Structure formats: C-alpha cells, structure tokens
Amino acid sequence: MYLRIVNNTTTYPYTIKDLRESLPNVSLPANLTNEQLVEWDMYEVEFTPTPNDYTKNIIEGTPTLIDGKYYQNWIQTNATESEIEQRLEDKWFEVREIRNQLLQECDWTQLNDIPTETKNIWSNYRQELRDITNQSNPFNINWPVKP
C-alpha cells in the first residue's frame, strides 16, 4: 500500500499502476524500490490492524506520519443503538450456525449402539454447545472443547 503527495495533496490508496498511468511518457523500471518511489512522491504505508469493536463505526482515514513512516489510520465513531443491535443479532446468528454445525458433527455419539460412557462424555459437550447462547457477548464466545 502506498500514498502519494503532490502539491500538498495526498492520494490514498495509491498503487504503482496508478503511478505508471499518471506518467505515460516516463519509462519506469519494472521493479521500483522504495527509494525510487519516494522520488515520485510515493510512500509506503505500514499495515495496522483494523480495530475490532462492534460498538464503533470504523473507516480507514488518511495514513498518519509517525517517526518518518506512514501508518494506516482508523477513524472510529460511536455506532447507533440500532447498528449495535443489528451487529449483535448478526453475530448471534453466526454463533448459532457454528454451534449447529458442531452439534451435527457429533450427532453420531448419541446413537443407540454407542457405549454409555462415550454418550455421557459427548452429552456434556453437546449440552455446553446448546448453552452457548446463555453467554453475554457473541463477540467473545467461550467455546467448549471437544472430548
């Protein structure tokens, strides 16, 4: 990822392809180094993880210059109650889908021809899966461990 600053105007994101297209009459090397890119006012942008907070709206802003390097910048604003409710509802749906798949994968453990000891071990796990929705935060689920 790069940005380009020309006449105090920042363009981000900016690619090497964009640079080639903006300079149709210039022959650029096939593989440009970061030093060569700086000559064309292009700067590498360091990756920063996207914040993960369902109570916020998060968008990528213009990268920030820190100690001579540009870093991705995430702008966070508070989500509305309806946005938060929708995100929770969507996440609970996802959790239930995973839970249902895990239950389905171990349905065989409850068949009549399975030893009682095996049934009991798996029965506890299956109950813990069913109780997943009793947890308070679908974004922080404590999943049971398969026996």
C-alpha positions as a Python dict, from the first residue, in 0.01 Angstrom:
ca = {
    (1, 'M'): (0, 0, 0),
    (2, 'Y'): (121, 344, -88),
    (3, 'L'): (16, 705, -76),
    (4, 'R'): (128, 987, -300),
    (5, 'I'): (166, 1351, -202),
    (6, 'V'): (180, 1606, -485),
    (7, 'N'): (145, 1980, -418),
    (8, 'N'): (30, 1912, -60),
    (9, 'T'): (-250, 1688, -190),
    (10, 'T'): (-250, 1332, -60),
    (11, 'T'): (-388, 1050, -272),
    (12, 'Y'): (-452, 727, -88),
    (13, 'P'): (-459, 446, -165),
    (14, 'Y'): (-214, 477, -449),
    (15, 'T'): (-53, 196, -647),
    (16, 'I'): (248, 155, -871),
    (17, 'K'): (-1, 101, -1154),
    (18, 'D'): (-153, 442, -1071),
    (19, 'L'): (197, 596, -1088),
    (20, 'R'): (267, 438, -1429),
    (21, 'E'): (-69, 563, -1560),
    (22, 'S'): (-2, 915, -1431),
    (23, 'L'): (337, 922, -1611),
    (24, 'P'): (262, 778, -1957),
    (25, 'N'): (574, 933, -2115),
    (26, 'V'): (816, 814, -1846),
    (27, 'S'): (990, 478, -1863),
    (28, 'L'): (995, 339, -1510),
    (29, 'P'): (1193, 29, -1407),
    (30, 'A'): (994, -294, -1379),
    (31, 'N'): (1064, -321, -1006),
    (32, 'L'): (1071, 11, -826),
    (33, 'T'): (1247, 36, -492),
    (34, 'N'): (1101, 241, -208),
    (35, 'E'): (1384, 493, -263),
    (36, 'Q'): (1279, 532, -627),
    (37, 'L'): (915, 565, -530),
    (38, 'V'): (1000, 849, -290),
    (39, 'E'): (1150, 1035, -589),
    (40, 'W'): (797, 1027, -734),
    (41, 'D'): (642, 1139, -403),
    (42, 'M'): (513, 790, -324),
    (43, 'Y'): (544, 648, 26),
    (44, 'E'): (485, 302, 160),
    (45, 'V'): (205, 274, 416),
    (46, 'E'): (256, 32, 703),
    (47, 'F'): (-29, -203, 785),
    (48, 'T'): (-208, -158, 1117),
    (49, 'P'): (-481, -400, 1225),
    (50, 'T'): (-838, -283, 1191),
    (51, 'P'): (-985, -221, 1537),
    (52, 'N'): (-1245, -477, 1633),
    (53, 'D'): (-1519, -308, 1832),
    (54, 'Y'): (-1879, -376, 1738),
    (55, 'T'): (-1989, -60, 1923),
    (56, 'K'): (-1793, 159, 1680),
    (57, 'N'): (-1817, 251, 1314),
    (58, 'I'): (-1468, 216, 1174),
    (59, 'I'): (-1341, 361, 848),
    (60, 'E'): (-994, 398, 709),
    (61, 'G'): (-866, 752, 706),
    (62, 'T'): (-559, 913, 554),
    (63, 'P'): (-241, 745, 681),
    (64, 'T'): (-55, 913, 965),
    (65, 'L'): (314, 1003, 956),
    (66, 'I'): (490, 879, 1271),
    (67, 'D'): (870, 888, 1306),
    (68, 'G'): (923, 909, 930),
    (69, 'K'): (683, 626, 838),
    (70, 'Y'): (321, 633, 725),
    (71, 'Y'): (76, 408, 907),
    (72, 'Q'): (-282, 315, 829),
    (73, 'N'): (-519, 531, 1030),
    (74, 'W'): (-855, 406, 1154),
    (75, 'I'): (-1127, 658, 1237),
    (76, 'Q'): (-1375, 537, 1498),
    (77, 'T'): (-1711, 688, 1579),
    (78, 'N'): (-1980, 555, 1810),
    (79, 'A'): (-2233, 328, 1643),
    (80, 'T'): (-2602, 396, 1694),
    (81, 'E'): (-2805, 168, 1918),
    (82, 'S'): (-2975, 18, 1612),
    (83, 'E'): (-2638, -52, 1446),
    (84, 'I'): (-2512, -221, 1762),
    (85, 'E'): (-2832, -426, 1795),
    (86, 'Q'): (-2804, -536, 1431),
    (87, 'R'): (-2439, -636, 1475),
    (88, 'L'): (-2526, -835, 1787),
    (89, 'E'): (-2815, -1005, 1609),
    (90, 'D'): (-2593, -1092, 1311),
    (91, 'K'): (-2317, -1225, 1535),
    (92, 'W'): (-2559, -1438, 1739),
    (93, 'F'): (-2686, -1583, 1411),
    (94, 'E'): (-2327, -1668, 1314),
    (95, 'V'): (-2260, -1824, 1656),
    (96, 'R'): (-2574, -2039, 1628),
    (97, 'E'): (-2472, -2154, 1280),
    (98, 'I'): (-2132, -2265, 1412),
    (99, 'R'): (-2291, -2426, 1717),
    (100, 'N'): (-2540, -2616, 1500),
    (101, 'Q'): (-2263, -2742, 1276),
    (102, 'L'): (-2063, -2861, 1577),
    (103, 'L'): (-2369, -3039, 1715),
    (104, 'Q'): (-2437, -3202, 1382),
    (105, 'E'): (-2078, -3327, 1360),
    (106, 'C'): (-2120, -3520, 1684),
    (107, 'D'): (-2478, -3644, 1643),
    (108, 'W'): (-2339, -3993, 1590),
    (109, 'T'): (-2225, -4001, 1954),
    (110, 'Q'): (-2586, -4029, 2072),
    (111, 'L'): (-2692, -4326, 1861),
    (112, 'N'): (-2824, -4638, 2033),
    (113, 'D'): (-2522, -4852, 1954),
    (114, 'I'): (-2271, -4611, 2114),
    (115, 'P'): (-2137, -4711, 2460),
    (116, 'T'): (-2296, -4525, 2751),
    (117, 'E'): (-1962, -4385, 2871),
    (118, 'T'): (-1899, -4231, 2527),
    (119, 'K'): (-2252, -4096, 2513),
    (120, 'N'): (-2212, -3931, 2854),
    (121, 'I'): (-1883, -3764, 2766),
    (122, 'W'): (-2023, -3626, 2443),
    (123, 'S'): (-2356, -3544, 2602),
    (124, 'N'): (-2186, -3294, 2835),
    (125, 'Y'): (-2008, -3131, 2541),
    (126, 'R'): (-2331, -3114, 2344),
    (127, 'Q'): (-2510, -2951, 2636),
    (128, 'E'): (-2234, -2693, 2666),
    (129, 'L'): (-2283, -2617, 2296),
    (130, 'R'): (-2657, -2573, 2346),
    (131, 'D'): (-2584, -2336, 2637),
    (132, 'I'): (-2360, -2113, 2421),
    (133, 'T'): (-2643, -1864, 2375),
    (134, 'N'): (-2653, -1809, 2752),
    (135, 'Q'): (-2325, -1622, 2725),
    (136, 'S'): (-2350, -1245, 2726),
    (137, 'N'): (-2133, -1141, 2431),
    (138, 'P'): (-2141, -1316, 2092),
    (139, 'F'): (-1813, -1146, 2002),
    (140, 'N'): (-1637, -1318, 2291),
    (141, 'I'): (-1765, -1676, 2298),
    (142, 'N'): (-1603, -1932, 2526),
    (143, 'W'): (-1641, -2248, 2316),
    (144, 'P'): (-1636, -2589, 2486),
    (145, 'V'): (-1355, -2829, 2396),
    (146, 'K'): (-1441, -3149, 2213),
    (147, 'P'): (-1385, -3460, 2422),
}
